[in-house]
Amino acid sequence: MAAKVGGREYGAVTVKIAFHGVARMVGTVAPSVFLPPPKVDSALVRIDRHPQSVVDVSSRELLFGIIQTGFAQRRKMLRRALVPLFGDRTLQLLEAAGIDPAARAETIELQAWAALARASEA
């Protein structure tokens, strides 16, 4: 939830949370407080909402759909991952948004996803 762009943990949920606010890890929870104890580390995350939108998009649903499609096959380059959504327009839209078509979803920040959403409506 609070992962940085380009990291292994960065995903669609991270970008969607960034749309609404700033997430940061504020603590950890020991596995021993759960039954059965998980084999993963747990964390407490605080999300401070933005007072107003940090990106200009006409439709949150469109933006979130693009993000979800981009991350659906996260190891694919965006020029391939977004074809189910944009078809033959994929390369043109990525270029219009200033996104490298060879980039992968985990390297794209919220502002670039928003630029792609705006380009898709033009």
C-alpha atoms as a PDB file:
ATOM      1  CA  MET A   1       0.000   0.000   0.000  1.00  0.00           C
ATOM      2  CA  ALA A   2       2.837   2.371   0.769  1.00  0.00           C
ATOM      3  CA  ALA A   3       5.284   0.976  -1.812  1.00  0.00           C
ATOM      4  CA  LYS A   4       7.434   3.190  -4.003  1.00  0.00           C
ATOM      5  CA  VAL A   5       7.275   3.263  -7.804  1.00  0.00           C
ATOM      6  CA  GLY A   6       9.442   0.563  -9.347  1.00  0.00           C
ATOM      7  CA  GLY A   7       9.467  -1.648  -6.280  1.00  0.00           C
ATOM      8  CA  ARG A   8       8.339  -5.254  -6.117  1.00  0.00           C
ATOM      9  CA  GLU A   9       5.431  -4.309  -3.842  1.00  0.00           C
ATOM     10  CA  TYR A  10       4.158  -1.467  -6.075  1.00  0.00           C
ATOM     11  CA  GLY A  11       0.855  -2.434  -7.671  1.00  0.00           C
ATOM     12  CA  ALA A  12      -2.618  -1.331  -8.697  1.00  0.00           C
ATOM     13  CA  VAL A  13      -3.734  -0.939  -5.067  1.00  0.00           C
ATOM     14  CA  THR A  14      -0.774   1.364  -4.379  1.00  0.00           C
ATOM     15  CA  VAL A  15      -1.664   3.624  -7.317  1.00  0.00           C
ATOM     16  CA  LYS A  16      -5.351   3.703  -6.376  1.00  0.00           C
ATOM     17  CA  ILE A  17      -4.489   4.630  -2.796  1.00  0.00           C
ATOM     18  CA  ALA A  18      -2.221   7.416  -4.127  1.00  0.00           C
ATOM     19  CA  PHE A  19      -5.282   8.793  -5.934  1.00  0.00           C
ATOM     20  CA  HIS A  20      -7.034   9.241  -2.603  1.00  0.00           C
ATOM     21  CA  GLY A  21      -4.167  10.095  -0.263  1.00  0.00           C
ATOM     22  CA  VAL A  22      -0.655   9.487   0.997  1.00  0.00           C
ATOM     23  CA  ALA A  23       0.050   6.094   2.562  1.00  0.00           C
ATOM     24  CA  ARG A  24       2.861   5.479   4.994  1.00  0.00           C
ATOM     25  CA  MET A  25       3.830   2.622   7.238  1.00  0.00           C
ATOM     26  CA  VAL A  26       3.456   3.586  10.901  1.00  0.00           C
ATOM     27  CA  GLY A  27       4.171   0.319  12.676  1.00  0.00           C
ATOM     28  CA  THR A  28       4.469  -3.434  12.549  1.00  0.00           C
ATOM     29  CA  VAL A  29       2.404  -6.227  14.018  1.00  0.00           C
ATOM     30  CA  ALA A  30       4.120  -9.341  15.346  1.00  0.00           C
ATOM     31  CA  PRO A  31       2.990 -12.659  13.824  1.00  0.00           C
ATOM     32  CA  SER A  32       2.358 -13.935  17.349  1.00  0.00           C
ATOM     33  CA  VAL A  33      -0.790 -11.790  17.739  1.00  0.00           C
ATOM     34  CA  PHE A  34      -2.569 -13.777  15.014  1.00  0.00           C
ATOM     35  CA  LEU A  35      -3.908 -17.329  15.217  1.00  0.00           C
ATOM     36  CA  PRO A  36      -2.503 -19.107  13.402  1.00  0.00           C
ATOM     37  CA  PRO A  37       0.618 -16.938  13.083  1.00  0.00           C
ATOM     38  CA  PRO A  38       1.134 -15.885   9.440  1.00  0.00           C
ATOM     39  CA  LYS A  39       4.363 -16.523   7.576  1.00  0.00           C
ATOM     40  CA  VAL A  40       4.454 -12.904   6.425  1.00  0.00           C
ATOM     41  CA  ASP A  41       5.180  -9.643   8.198  1.00  0.00           C
ATOM     42  CA  SER A  42       2.209  -7.405   8.957  1.00  0.00           C
ATOM     43  CA  ALA A  43       2.217  -3.622   9.056  1.00  0.00           C
ATOM     44  CA  LEU A  44       0.017  -0.744  10.117  1.00  0.00           C
ATOM     45  CA  VAL A  45      -0.512   1.738   7.316  1.00  0.00           C
ATOM     46  CA  ARG A  46      -1.853   5.251   7.735  1.00  0.00           C
ATOM     47  CA  ILE A  47      -3.552   6.931   4.797  1.00  0.00           C
ATOM     48  CA  ASP A  48      -3.892  10.712   4.918  1.00  0.00           C
ATOM     49  CA  ARG A  49      -6.524  11.800   2.401  1.00  0.00           C
ATOM     50  CA  HIS A  50      -5.726  14.535  -0.089  1.00  0.00           C
ATOM     51  CA  PRO A  51      -7.835  17.654   0.576  1.00  0.00           C
ATOM     52  CA  GLN A  52      -8.503  17.800  -3.166  1.00  0.00           C
ATOM     53  CA  SER A  53      -7.704  15.652  -6.178  1.00  0.00           C
ATOM     54  CA  VAL A  54      -4.012  15.496  -7.100  1.00  0.00           C
ATOM     55  CA  VAL A  55      -4.717  14.489 -10.707  1.00  0.00           C
ATOM     56  CA  ASP A  56      -7.095  15.882 -13.294  1.00  0.00           C
ATOM     57  CA  VAL A  57      -9.295  13.112 -14.689  1.00  0.00           C
ATOM     58  CA  SER A  58     -12.936  13.204 -15.707  1.00  0.00           C
ATOM     59  CA  SER A  59     -13.668   9.665 -14.516  1.00  0.00           C
ATOM     60  CA  ARG A  60     -12.157   7.825 -11.575  1.00  0.00           C
ATOM     61  CA  GLU A  61     -13.683   4.602 -12.931  1.00  0.00           C
ATOM     62  CA  LEU A  62     -11.894   5.021 -16.272  1.00  0.00           C
ATOM     63  CA  LEU A  63      -8.588   5.753 -14.528  1.00  0.00           C
ATOM     64  CA  PHE A  64      -8.927   2.762 -12.187  1.00  0.00           C
ATOM     65  CA  GLY A  65      -9.880   0.491 -15.112  1.00  0.00           C
ATOM     66  CA  ILE A  66      -6.748   1.509 -17.015  1.00  0.00           C
ATOM     67  CA  ILE A  67      -4.592   0.946 -13.925  1.00  0.00           C
ATOM     68  CA  GLN A  68      -6.171  -2.464 -13.304  1.00  0.00           C
ATOM     69  CA  THR A  69      -5.623  -3.538 -16.920  1.00  0.00           C
ATOM     70  CA  GLY A  70      -2.021  -2.332 -16.864  1.00  0.00           C
ATOM     71  CA  PHE A  71      -1.229  -4.340 -13.746  1.00  0.00           C
ATOM     72  CA  ALA A  72      -3.228  -7.444 -14.742  1.00  0.00           C
ATOM     73  CA  GLN A  73      -0.104  -8.839 -16.395  1.00  0.00           C
ATOM     74  CA  ARG A  74       2.516  -6.837 -14.565  1.00  0.00           C
ATOM     75  CA  ARG A  75       5.565  -8.326 -16.280  1.00  0.00           C
ATOM     76  CA  LYS A  76       4.292  -7.353 -19.723  1.00  0.00           C
ATOM     77  CA  MET A  77       5.270  -4.108 -21.357  1.00  0.00           C
ATOM     78  CA  LEU A  78       2.405  -1.630 -21.415  1.00  0.00           C
ATOM     79  CA  ARG A  79       2.234  -1.680 -25.214  1.00  0.00           C
ATOM     80  CA  ARG A  80       1.062  -5.298 -24.858  1.00  0.00           C
ATOM     81  CA  ALA A  81      -0.729  -5.189 -21.497  1.00  0.00           C
ATOM     82  CA  LEU A  82      -3.127  -2.422 -22.563  1.00  0.00           C
ATOM     83  CA  VAL A  83      -4.156  -3.887 -25.931  1.00  0.00           C
ATOM     84  CA  PRO A  84      -7.274  -5.559 -24.440  1.00  0.00           C
ATOM     85  CA  LEU A  85      -8.476  -2.099 -23.418  1.00  0.00           C
ATOM     86  CA  PHE A  86      -7.266   0.147 -26.235  1.00  0.00           C
ATOM     87  CA  GLY A  87      -6.673  -2.189 -29.187  1.00  0.00           C
ATOM     88  CA  ASP A  88      -4.902  -0.574 -32.148  1.00  0.00           C
ATOM     89  CA  ARG A  89      -4.793   2.801 -30.363  1.00  0.00           C
ATOM     90  CA  THR A  90      -2.491   1.554 -27.584  1.00  0.00           C
ATOM     91  CA  LEU A  91       0.829   2.879 -28.939  1.00  0.00           C
ATOM     92  CA  GLN A  92      -0.691   6.196 -29.989  1.00  0.00           C
ATOM     93  CA  LEU A  93      -2.251   6.744 -26.546  1.00  0.00           C
ATOM     94  CA  LEU A  94       0.911   5.802 -24.654  1.00  0.00           C
ATOM     95  CA  GLU A  95       2.922   8.249 -26.744  1.00  0.00           C
ATOM     96  CA  ALA A  96       0.289  10.984 -26.304  1.00  0.00           C
ATOM     97  CA  ALA A  97       0.535  10.477 -22.533  1.00  0.00           C
ATOM     98  CA  GLY A  98       4.343  10.621 -22.628  1.00  0.00           C
ATOM     99  CA  ILE A  99       4.724   7.009 -21.491  1.00  0.00           C
ATOM    100  CA  ASP A 100       7.413   4.740 -22.919  1.00  0.00           C
ATOM    101  CA  PRO A 101       5.525   1.865 -24.607  1.00  0.00           C
ATOM    102  CA  ALA A 102       8.225  -0.537 -23.368  1.00  0.00           C
ATOM    103  CA  ALA A 103       7.621   0.463 -19.733  1.00  0.00           C
ATOM    104  CA  ARG A 104       6.007  -1.920 -17.292  1.00  0.00           C
ATOM    105  CA  ALA A 105       3.111  -0.944 -15.030  1.00  0.00           C
ATOM    106  CA  GLU A 106       5.207  -0.973 -11.856  1.00  0.00           C
ATOM    107  CA  THR A 107       7.339   1.890 -13.201  1.00  0.00           C
ATOM    108  CA  ILE A 108       4.432   4.279 -13.858  1.00  0.00           C
ATOM    109  CA  GLU A 109       3.341   6.930 -11.339  1.00  0.00           C
ATOM    110  CA  LEU A 110      -0.232   8.098 -10.757  1.00  0.00           C
ATOM    111  CA  GLN A 111       0.250  11.284 -12.813  1.00  0.00           C
ATOM    112  CA  ALA A 112       1.247   9.272 -15.898  1.00  0.00           C
ATOM    113  CA  TRP A 113      -1.738   6.930 -15.501  1.00  0.00           C
ATOM    114  CA  ALA A 114      -3.946  10.042 -15.339  1.00  0.00           C
ATOM    115  CA  ALA A 115      -2.321  11.418 -18.510  1.00  0.00           C
ATOM    116  CA  LEU A 116      -3.143   8.135 -20.236  1.00  0.00           C
ATOM    117  CA  ALA A 117      -6.764   8.353 -19.074  1.00  0.00           C
ATOM    118  CA  ARG A 118      -7.017  11.900 -20.454  1.00  0.00           C
ATOM    119  CA  ALA A 119      -5.421  10.849 -23.756  1.00  0.00           C
ATOM    120  CA  SER A 120      -7.892   7.977 -24.108  1.00  0.00           C
ATOM    121  CA  GLU A 121     -10.806  10.418 -23.917  1.00  0.00           C
ATOM    122  CA  ALA A 122      -9.411  12.850 -26.492  1.00  0.00           C
END
